[in-house]
GROMACS .gro file of N, CA and C in nm:
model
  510
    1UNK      N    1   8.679  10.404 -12.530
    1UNK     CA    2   8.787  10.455 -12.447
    1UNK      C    3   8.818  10.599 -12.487
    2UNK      N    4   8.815  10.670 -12.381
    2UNK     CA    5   8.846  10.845 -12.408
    2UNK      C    6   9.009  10.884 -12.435
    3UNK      N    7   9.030  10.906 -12.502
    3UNK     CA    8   9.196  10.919 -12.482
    3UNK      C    9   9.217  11.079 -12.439
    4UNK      N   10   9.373  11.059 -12.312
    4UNK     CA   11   9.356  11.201 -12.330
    4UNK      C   12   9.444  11.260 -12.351
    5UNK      N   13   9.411  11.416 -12.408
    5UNK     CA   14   9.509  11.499 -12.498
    5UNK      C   15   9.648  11.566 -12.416
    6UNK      N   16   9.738  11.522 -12.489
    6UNK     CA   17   9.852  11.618 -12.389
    6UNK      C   18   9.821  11.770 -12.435
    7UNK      N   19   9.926  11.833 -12.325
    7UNK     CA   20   9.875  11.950 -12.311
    7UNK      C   21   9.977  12.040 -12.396
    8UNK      N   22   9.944  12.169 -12.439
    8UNK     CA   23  10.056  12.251 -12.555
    8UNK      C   24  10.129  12.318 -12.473
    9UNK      N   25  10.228  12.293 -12.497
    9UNK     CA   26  10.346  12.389 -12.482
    9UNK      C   27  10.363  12.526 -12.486
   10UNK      N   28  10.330  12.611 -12.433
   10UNK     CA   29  10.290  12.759 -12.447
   10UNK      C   30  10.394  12.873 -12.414
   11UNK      N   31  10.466  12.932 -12.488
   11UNK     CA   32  10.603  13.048 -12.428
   11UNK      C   33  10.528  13.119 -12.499
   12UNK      N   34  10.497  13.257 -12.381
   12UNK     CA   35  10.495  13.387 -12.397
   12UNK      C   36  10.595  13.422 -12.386
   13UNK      N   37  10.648  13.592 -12.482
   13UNK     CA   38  10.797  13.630 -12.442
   13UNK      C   39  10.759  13.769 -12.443
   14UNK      N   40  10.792  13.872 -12.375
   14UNK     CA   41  10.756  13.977 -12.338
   14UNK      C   42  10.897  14.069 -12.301
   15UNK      N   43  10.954  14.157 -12.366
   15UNK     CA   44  11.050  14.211 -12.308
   15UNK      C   45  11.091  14.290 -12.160
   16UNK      N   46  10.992  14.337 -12.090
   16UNK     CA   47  10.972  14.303 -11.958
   16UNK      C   48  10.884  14.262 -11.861
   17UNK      N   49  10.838  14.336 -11.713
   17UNK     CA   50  10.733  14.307 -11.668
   17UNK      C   51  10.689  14.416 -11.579
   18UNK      N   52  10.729  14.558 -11.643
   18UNK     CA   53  10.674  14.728 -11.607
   18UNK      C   54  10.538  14.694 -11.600
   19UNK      N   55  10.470  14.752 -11.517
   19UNK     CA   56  10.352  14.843 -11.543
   19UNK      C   57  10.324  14.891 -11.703
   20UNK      N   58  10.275  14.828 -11.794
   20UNK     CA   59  10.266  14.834 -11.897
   20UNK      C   60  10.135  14.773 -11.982
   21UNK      N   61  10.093  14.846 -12.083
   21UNK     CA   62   9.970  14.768 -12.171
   21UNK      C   63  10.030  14.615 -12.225
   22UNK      N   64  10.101  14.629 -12.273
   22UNK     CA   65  10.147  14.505 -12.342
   22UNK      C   66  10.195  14.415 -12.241
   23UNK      N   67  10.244  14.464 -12.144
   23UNK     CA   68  10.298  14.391 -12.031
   23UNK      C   69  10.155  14.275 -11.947
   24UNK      N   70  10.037  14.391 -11.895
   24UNK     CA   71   9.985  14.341 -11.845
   24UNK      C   72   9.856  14.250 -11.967
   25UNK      N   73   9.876  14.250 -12.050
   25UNK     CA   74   9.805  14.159 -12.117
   25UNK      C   75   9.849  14.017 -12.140
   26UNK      N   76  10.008  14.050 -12.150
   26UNK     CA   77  10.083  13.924 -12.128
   26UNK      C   78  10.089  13.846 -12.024
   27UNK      N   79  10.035  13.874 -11.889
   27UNK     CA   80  10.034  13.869 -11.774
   27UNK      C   81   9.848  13.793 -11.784
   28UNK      N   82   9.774  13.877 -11.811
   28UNK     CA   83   9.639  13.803 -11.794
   28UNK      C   84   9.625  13.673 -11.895
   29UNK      N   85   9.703  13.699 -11.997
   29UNK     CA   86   9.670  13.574 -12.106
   29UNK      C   87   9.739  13.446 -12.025
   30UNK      N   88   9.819  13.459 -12.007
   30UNK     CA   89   9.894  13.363 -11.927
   30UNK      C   90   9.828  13.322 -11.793
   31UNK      N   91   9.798  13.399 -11.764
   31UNK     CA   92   9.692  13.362 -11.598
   31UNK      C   93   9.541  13.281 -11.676
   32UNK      N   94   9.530  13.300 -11.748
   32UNK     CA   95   9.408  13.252 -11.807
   32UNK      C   96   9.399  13.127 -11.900
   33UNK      N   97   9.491  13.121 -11.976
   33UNK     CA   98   9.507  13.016 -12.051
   33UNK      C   99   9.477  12.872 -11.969
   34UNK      N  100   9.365  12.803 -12.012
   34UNK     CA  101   9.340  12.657 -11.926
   34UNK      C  102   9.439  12.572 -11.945
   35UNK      N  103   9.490  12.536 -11.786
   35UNK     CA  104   9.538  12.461 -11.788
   35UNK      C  105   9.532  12.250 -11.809
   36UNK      N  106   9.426  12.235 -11.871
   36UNK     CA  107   9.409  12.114 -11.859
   36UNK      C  108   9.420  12.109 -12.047
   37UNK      N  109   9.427  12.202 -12.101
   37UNK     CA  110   9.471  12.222 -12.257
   37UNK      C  111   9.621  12.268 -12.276
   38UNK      N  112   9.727  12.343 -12.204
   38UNK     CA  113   9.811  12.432 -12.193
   38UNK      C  114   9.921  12.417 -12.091
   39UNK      N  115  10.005  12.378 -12.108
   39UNK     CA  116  10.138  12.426 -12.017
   39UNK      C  117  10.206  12.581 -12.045
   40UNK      N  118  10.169  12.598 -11.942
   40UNK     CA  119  10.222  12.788 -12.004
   40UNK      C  120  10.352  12.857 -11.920
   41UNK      N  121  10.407  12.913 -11.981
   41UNK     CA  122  10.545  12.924 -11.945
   41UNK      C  123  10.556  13.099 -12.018
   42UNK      N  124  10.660  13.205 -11.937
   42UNK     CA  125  10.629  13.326 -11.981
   42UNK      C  126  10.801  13.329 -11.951
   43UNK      N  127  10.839  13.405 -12.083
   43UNK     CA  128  10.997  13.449 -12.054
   43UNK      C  129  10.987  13.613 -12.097
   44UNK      N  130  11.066  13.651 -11.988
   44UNK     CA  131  11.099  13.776 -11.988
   44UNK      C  132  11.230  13.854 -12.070
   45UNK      N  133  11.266  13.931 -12.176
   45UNK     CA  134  11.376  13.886 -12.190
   45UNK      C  135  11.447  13.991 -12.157
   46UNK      N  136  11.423  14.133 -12.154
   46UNK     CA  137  11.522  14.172 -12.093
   46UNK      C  138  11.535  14.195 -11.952
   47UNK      N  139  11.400  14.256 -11.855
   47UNK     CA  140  11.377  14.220 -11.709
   47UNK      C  141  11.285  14.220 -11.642
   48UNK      N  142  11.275  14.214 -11.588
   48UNK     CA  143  11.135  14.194 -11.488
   48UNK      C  144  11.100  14.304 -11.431
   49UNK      N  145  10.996  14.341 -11.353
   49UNK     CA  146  10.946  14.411 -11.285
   49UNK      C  147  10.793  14.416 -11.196
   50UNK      N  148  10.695  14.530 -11.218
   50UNK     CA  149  10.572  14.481 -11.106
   50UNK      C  150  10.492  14.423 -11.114
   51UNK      N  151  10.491  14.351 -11.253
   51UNK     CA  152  10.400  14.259 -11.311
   51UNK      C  153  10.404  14.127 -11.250
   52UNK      N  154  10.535  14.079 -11.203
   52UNK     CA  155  10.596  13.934 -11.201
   52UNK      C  156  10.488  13.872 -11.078
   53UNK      N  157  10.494  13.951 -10.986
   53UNK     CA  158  10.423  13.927 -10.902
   53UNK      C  159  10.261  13.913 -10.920
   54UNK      N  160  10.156  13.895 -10.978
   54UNK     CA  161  10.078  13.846 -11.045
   54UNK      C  162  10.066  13.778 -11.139
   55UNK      N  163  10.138  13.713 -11.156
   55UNK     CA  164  10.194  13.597 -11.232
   55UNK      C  165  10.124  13.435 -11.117
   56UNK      N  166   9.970  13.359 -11.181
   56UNK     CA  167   9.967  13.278 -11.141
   56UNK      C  168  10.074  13.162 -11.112
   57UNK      N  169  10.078  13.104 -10.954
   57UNK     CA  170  10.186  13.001 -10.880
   57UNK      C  171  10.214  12.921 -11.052
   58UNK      N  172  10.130  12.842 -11.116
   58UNK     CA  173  10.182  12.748 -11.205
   58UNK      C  174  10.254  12.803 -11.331
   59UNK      N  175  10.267  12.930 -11.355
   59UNK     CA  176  10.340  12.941 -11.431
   59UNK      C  177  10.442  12.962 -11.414
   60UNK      N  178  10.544  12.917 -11.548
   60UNK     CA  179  10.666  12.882 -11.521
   60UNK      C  180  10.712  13.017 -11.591
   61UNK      N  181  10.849  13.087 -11.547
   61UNK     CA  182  10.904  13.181 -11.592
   61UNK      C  183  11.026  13.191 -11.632
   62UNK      N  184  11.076  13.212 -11.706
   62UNK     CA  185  11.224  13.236 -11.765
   62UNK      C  186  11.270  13.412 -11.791
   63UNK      N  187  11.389  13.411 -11.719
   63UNK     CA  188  11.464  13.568 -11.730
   63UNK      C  189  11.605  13.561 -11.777
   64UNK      N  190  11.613  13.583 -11.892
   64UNK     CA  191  11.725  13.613 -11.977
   64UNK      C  192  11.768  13.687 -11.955
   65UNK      N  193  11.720  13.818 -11.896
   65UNK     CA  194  11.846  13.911 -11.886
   65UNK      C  195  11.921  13.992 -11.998
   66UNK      N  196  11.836  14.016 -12.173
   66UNK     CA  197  11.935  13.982 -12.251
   66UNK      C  198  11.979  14.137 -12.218
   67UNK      N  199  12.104  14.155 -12.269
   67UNK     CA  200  12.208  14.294 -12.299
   67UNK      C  201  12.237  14.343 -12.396
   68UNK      N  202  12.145  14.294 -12.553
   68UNK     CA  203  12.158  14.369 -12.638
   68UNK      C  204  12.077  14.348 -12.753
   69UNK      N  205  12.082  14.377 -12.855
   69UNK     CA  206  12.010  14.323 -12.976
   69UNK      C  207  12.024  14.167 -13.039
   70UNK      N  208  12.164  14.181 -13.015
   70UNK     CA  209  12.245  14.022 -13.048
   70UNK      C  210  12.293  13.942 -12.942
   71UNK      N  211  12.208  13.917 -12.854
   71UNK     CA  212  12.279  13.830 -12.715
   71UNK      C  213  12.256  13.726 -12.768
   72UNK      N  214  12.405  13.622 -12.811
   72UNK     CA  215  12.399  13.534 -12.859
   72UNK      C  216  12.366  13.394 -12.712
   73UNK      N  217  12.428  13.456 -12.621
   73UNK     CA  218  12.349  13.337 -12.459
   73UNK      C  219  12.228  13.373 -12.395
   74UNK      N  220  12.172  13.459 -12.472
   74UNK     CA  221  12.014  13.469 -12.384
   74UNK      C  222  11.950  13.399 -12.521
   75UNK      N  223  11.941  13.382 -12.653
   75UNK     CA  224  11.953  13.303 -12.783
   75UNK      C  225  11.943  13.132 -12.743
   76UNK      N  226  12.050  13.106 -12.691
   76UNK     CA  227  12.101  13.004 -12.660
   76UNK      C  228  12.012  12.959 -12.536
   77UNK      N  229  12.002  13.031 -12.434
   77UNK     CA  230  11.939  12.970 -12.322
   77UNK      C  231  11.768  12.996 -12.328
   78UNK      N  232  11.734  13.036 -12.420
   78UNK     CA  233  11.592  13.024 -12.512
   78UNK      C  234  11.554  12.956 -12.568
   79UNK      N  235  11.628  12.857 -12.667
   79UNK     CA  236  11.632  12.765 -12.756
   79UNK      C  237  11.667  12.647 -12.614
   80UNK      N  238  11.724  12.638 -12.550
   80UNK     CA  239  11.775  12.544 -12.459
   80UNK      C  240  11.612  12.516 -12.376
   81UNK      N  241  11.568  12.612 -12.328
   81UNK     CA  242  11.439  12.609 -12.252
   81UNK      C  243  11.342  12.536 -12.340
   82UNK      N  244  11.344  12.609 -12.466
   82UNK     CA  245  11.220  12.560 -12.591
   82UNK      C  246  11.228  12.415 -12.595
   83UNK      N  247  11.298  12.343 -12.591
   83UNK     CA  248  11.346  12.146 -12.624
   83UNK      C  249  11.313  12.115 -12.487
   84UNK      N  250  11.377  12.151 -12.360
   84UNK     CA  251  11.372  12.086 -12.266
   84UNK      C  252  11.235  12.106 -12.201
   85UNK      N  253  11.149  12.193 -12.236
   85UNK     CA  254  10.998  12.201 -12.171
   85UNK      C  255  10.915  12.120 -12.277
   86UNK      N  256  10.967  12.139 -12.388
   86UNK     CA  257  10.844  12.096 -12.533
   86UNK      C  258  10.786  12.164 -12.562
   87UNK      N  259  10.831  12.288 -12.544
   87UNK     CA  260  10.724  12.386 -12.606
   87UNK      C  261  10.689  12.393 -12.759
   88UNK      N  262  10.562  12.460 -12.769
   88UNK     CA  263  10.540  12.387 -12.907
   88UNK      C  264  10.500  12.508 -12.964
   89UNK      N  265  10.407  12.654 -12.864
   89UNK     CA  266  10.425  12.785 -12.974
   89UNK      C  267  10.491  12.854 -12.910
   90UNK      N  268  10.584  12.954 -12.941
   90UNK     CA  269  10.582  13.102 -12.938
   90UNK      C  270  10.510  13.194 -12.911
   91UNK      N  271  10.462  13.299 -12.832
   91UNK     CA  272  10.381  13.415 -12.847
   91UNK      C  273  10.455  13.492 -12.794
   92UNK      N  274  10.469  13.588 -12.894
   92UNK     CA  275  10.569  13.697 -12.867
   92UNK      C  276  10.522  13.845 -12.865
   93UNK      N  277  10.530  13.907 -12.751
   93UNK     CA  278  10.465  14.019 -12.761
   93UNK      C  279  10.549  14.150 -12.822
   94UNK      N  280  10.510  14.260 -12.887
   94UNK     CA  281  10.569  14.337 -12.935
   94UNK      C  282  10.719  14.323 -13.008
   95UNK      N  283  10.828  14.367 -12.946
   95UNK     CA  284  10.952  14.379 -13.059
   95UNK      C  285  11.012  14.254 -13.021
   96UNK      N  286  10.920  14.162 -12.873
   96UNK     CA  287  10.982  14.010 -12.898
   96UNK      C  288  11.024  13.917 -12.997
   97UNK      N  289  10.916  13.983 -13.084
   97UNK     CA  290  10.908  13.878 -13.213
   97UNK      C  291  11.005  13.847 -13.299
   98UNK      N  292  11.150  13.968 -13.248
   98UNK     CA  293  11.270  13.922 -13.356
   98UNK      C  294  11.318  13.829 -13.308
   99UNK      N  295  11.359  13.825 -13.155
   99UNK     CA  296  11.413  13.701 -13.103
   99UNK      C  297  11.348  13.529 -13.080
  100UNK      N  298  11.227  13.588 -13.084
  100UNK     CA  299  11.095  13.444 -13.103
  100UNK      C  300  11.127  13.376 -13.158
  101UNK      N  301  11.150  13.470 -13.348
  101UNK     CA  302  11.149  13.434 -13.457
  101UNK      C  303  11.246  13.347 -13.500
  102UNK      N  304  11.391  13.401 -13.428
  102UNK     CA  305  11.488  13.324 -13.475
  102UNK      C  306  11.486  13.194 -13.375
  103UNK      N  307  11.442  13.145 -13.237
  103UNK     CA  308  11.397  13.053 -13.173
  103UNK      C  309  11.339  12.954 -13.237
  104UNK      N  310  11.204  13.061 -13.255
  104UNK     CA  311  11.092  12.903 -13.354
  104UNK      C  312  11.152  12.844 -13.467
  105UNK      N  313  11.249  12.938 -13.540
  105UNK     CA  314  11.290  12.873 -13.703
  105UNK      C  315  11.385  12.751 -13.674
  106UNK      N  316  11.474  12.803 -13.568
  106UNK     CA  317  11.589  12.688 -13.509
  106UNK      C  318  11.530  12.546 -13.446
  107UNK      N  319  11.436  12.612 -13.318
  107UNK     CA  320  11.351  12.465 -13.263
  107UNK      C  321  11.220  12.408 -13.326
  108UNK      N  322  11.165  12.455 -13.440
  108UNK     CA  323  11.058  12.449 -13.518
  108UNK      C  324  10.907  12.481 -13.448
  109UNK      N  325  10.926  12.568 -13.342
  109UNK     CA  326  10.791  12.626 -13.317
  109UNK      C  327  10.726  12.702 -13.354
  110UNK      N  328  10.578  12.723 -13.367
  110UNK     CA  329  10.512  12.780 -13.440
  110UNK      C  330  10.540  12.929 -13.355
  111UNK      N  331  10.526  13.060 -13.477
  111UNK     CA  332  10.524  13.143 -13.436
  111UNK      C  333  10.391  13.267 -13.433
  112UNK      N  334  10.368  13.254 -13.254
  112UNK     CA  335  10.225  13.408 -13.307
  112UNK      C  336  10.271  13.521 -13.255
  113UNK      N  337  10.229  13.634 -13.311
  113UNK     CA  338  10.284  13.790 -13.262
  113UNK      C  339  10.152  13.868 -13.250
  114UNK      N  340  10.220  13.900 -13.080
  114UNK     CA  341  10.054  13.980 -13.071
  114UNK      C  342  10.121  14.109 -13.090
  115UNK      N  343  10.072  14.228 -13.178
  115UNK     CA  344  10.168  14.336 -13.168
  115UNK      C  345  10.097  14.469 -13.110
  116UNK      N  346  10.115  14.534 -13.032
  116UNK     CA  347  10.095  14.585 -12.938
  116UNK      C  348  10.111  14.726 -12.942
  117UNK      N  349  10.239  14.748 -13.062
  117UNK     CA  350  10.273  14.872 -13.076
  117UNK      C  351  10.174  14.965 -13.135
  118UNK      N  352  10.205  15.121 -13.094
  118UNK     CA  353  10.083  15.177 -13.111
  118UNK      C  354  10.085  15.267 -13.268
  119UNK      N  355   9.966  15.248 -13.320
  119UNK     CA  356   9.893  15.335 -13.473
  119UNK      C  357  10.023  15.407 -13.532
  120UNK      N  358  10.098  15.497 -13.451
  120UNK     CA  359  10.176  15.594 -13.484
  120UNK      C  360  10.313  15.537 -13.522
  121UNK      N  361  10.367  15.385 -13.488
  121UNK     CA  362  10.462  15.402 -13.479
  121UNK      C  363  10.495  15.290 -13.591
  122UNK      N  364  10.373  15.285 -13.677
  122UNK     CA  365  10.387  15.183 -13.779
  122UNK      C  366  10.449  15.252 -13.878
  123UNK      N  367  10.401  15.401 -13.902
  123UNK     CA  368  10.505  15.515 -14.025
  123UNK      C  369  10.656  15.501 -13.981
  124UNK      N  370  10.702  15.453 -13.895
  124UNK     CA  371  10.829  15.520 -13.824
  124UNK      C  372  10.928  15.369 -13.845
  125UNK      N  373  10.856  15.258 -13.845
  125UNK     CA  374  10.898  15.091 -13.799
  125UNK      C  375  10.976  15.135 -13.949
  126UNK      N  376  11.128  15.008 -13.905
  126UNK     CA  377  11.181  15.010 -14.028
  126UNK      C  378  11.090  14.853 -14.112
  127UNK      N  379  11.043  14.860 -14.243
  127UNK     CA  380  10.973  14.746 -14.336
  127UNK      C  381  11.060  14.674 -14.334
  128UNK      N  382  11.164  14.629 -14.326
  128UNK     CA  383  11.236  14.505 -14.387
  128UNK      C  384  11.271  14.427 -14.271
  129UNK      N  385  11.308  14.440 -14.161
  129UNK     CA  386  11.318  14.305 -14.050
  129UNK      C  387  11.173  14.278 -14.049
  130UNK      N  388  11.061  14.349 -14.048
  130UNK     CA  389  10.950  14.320 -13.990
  130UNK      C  390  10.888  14.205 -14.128
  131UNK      N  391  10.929  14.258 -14.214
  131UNK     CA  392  10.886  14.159 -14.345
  131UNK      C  393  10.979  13.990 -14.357
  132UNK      N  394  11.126  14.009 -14.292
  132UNK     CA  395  11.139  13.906 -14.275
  132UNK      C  396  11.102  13.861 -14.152
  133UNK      N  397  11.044  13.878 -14.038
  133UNK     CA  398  10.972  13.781 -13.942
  133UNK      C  399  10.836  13.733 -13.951
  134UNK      N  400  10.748  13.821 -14.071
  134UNK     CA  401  10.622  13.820 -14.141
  134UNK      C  402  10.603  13.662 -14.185
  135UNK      N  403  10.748  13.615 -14.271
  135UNK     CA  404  10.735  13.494 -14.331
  135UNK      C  405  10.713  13.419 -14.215
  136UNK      N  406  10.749  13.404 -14.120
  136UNK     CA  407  10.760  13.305 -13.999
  136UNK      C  408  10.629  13.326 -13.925
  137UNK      N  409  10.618  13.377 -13.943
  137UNK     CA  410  10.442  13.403 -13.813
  137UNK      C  411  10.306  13.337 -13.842
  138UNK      N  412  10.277  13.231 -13.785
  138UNK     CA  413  10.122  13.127 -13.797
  138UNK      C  414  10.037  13.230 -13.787
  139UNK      N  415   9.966  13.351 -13.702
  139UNK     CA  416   9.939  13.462 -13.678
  139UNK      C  417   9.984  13.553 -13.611
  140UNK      N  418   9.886  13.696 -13.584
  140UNK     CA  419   9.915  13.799 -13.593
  140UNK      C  420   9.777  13.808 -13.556
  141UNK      N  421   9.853  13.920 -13.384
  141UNK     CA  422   9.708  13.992 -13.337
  141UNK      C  423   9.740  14.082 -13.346
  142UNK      N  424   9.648  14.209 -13.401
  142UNK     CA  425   9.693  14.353 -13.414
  142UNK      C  426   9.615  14.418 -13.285
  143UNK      N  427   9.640  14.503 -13.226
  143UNK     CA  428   9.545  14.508 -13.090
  143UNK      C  429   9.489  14.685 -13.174
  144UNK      N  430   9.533  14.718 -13.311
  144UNK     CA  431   9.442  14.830 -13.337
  144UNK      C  432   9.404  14.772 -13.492
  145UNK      N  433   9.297  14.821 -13.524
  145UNK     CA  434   9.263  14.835 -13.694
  145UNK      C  435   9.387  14.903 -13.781
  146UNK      N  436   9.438  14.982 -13.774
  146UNK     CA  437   9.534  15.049 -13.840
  146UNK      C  438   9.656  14.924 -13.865
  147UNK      N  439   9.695  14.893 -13.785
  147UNK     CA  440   9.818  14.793 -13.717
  147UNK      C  441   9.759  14.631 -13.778
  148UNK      N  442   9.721  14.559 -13.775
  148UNK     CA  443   9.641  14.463 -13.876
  148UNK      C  444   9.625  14.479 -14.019
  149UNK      N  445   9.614  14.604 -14.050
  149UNK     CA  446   9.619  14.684 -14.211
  149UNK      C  447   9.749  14.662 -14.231
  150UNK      N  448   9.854  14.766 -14.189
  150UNK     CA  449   9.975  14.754 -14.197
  150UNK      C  450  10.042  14.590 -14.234
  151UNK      N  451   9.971  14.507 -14.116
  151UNK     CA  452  10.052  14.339 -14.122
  151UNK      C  453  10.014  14.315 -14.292
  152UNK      N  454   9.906  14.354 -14.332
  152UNK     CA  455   9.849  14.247 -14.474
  152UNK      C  456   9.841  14.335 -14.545
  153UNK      N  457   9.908  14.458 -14.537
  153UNK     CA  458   9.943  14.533 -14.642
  153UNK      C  459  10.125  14.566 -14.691
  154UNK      N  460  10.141  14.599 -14.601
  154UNK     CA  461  10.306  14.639 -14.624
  154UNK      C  462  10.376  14.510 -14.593
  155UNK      N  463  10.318  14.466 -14.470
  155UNK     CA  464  10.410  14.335 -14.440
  155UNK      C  465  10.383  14.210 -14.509
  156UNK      N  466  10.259  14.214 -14.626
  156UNK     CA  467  10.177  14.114 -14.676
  156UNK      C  468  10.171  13.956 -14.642
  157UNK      N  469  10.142  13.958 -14.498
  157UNK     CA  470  10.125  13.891 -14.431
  157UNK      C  471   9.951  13.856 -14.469
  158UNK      N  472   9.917  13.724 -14.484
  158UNK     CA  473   9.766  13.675 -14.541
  158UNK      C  474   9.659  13.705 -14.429
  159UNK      N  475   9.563  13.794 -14.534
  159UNK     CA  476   9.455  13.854 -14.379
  159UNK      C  477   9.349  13.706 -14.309
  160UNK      N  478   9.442  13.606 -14.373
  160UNK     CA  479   9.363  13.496 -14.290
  160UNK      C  480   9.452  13.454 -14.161
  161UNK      N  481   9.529  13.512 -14.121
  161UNK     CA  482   9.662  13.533 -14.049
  161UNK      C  483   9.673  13.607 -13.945
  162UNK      N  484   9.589  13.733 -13.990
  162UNK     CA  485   9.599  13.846 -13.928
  162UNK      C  486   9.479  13.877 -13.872
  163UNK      N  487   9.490  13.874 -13.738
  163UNK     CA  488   9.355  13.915 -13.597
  163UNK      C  489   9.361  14.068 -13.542
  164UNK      N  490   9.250  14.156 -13.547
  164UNK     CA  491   9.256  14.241 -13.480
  164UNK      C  492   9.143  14.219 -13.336
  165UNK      N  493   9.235  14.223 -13.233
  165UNK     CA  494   9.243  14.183 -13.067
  165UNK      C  495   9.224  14.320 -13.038
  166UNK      N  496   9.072  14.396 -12.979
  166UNK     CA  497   9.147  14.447 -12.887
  166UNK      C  498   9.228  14.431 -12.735
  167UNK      N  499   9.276  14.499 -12.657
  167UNK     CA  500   9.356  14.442 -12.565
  167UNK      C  501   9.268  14.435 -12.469
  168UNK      N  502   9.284  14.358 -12.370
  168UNK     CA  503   9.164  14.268 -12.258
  168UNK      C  504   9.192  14.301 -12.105
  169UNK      N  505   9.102  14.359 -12.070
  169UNK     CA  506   9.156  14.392 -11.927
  169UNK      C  507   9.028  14.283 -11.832
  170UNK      N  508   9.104  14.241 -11.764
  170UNK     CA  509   9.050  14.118 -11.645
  170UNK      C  510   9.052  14.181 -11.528
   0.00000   0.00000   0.00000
């Protein structure tokens, strides 16, 4: 007898849905991810835009709307979504990953960060939030060589952890 596998729980979180690199990668991963392995679900958190609309019919979307660094009800209605779908990872694109982070630790989902940001702006990032969301992260896609260095060097995040992706155009 074949048994068969339920499917994973999948939240992408992307802070909007501009015309954007990070944007539209978040957009193809999600269009792509098989669905007979994957329930995939993409939240936006602060707004939407020209991306949304290529967004395959089955995926499910969430818009928070948030209004600040500390929106304690876009928090709330994140964690509320995470239980009531079953979601089971996180993928958080770019500076998503602070709000992911505090999501997955509360609903116990695993956390991955694809990070997106570019070579230059790793001298500039402040080290210490990024080192505490480091502890929380299952992996880490760096979409440059430089940026993957940085994760398992400064952020000493384990380079068995840490993927350098480049970014995928479909």
């Amino acid at each position: 007898m074949v048994q068969k596998l339920e499917t994973i729980g999948v939240l992408h979180l992307i802070d909007s849905l501009d015309a954007g690199g990070a944007e539209r990668v978040a957009v193809n991963l999600v269009n792509s991810l098989p669905r007979d392995q994957f329930h995939v679900h993409l939240c936006v958190t602060r707004r939407s835009g020209p991306l949304e609309k290529e967004l395959a019919p089955e995926v499910s979307i969430l818009k928070l709307d948030r209004r600040g660094r500390f929106d304690l009800v876009a928090l709330l209605r994140l964690m509320n979504y995470i239980r009531q779908n079953q979601i089971q990872i996180l993928h958080a694109h770019s500076s998503s990953v602070f709000l992911a982070s505090l999501a997955a630790t509360i609903c116990g989902c695993k956390l991955v960060w694809h990070d997106h940001n570019g070579t230059a702006e790793v001298n500039y990032r402040p080290v210490y939030p990024y080192r505490i969301i480091a502890r929380k992260v299952s992996a880490v896609f760096s979409v440059t060589r430089p940026l993957a260095n940085w994760a398992t060097t400064v952020l000493r995040i384990s380079s068995a952890k840490v993927f350098y992706l480049q970014n995928l155009v479909i």
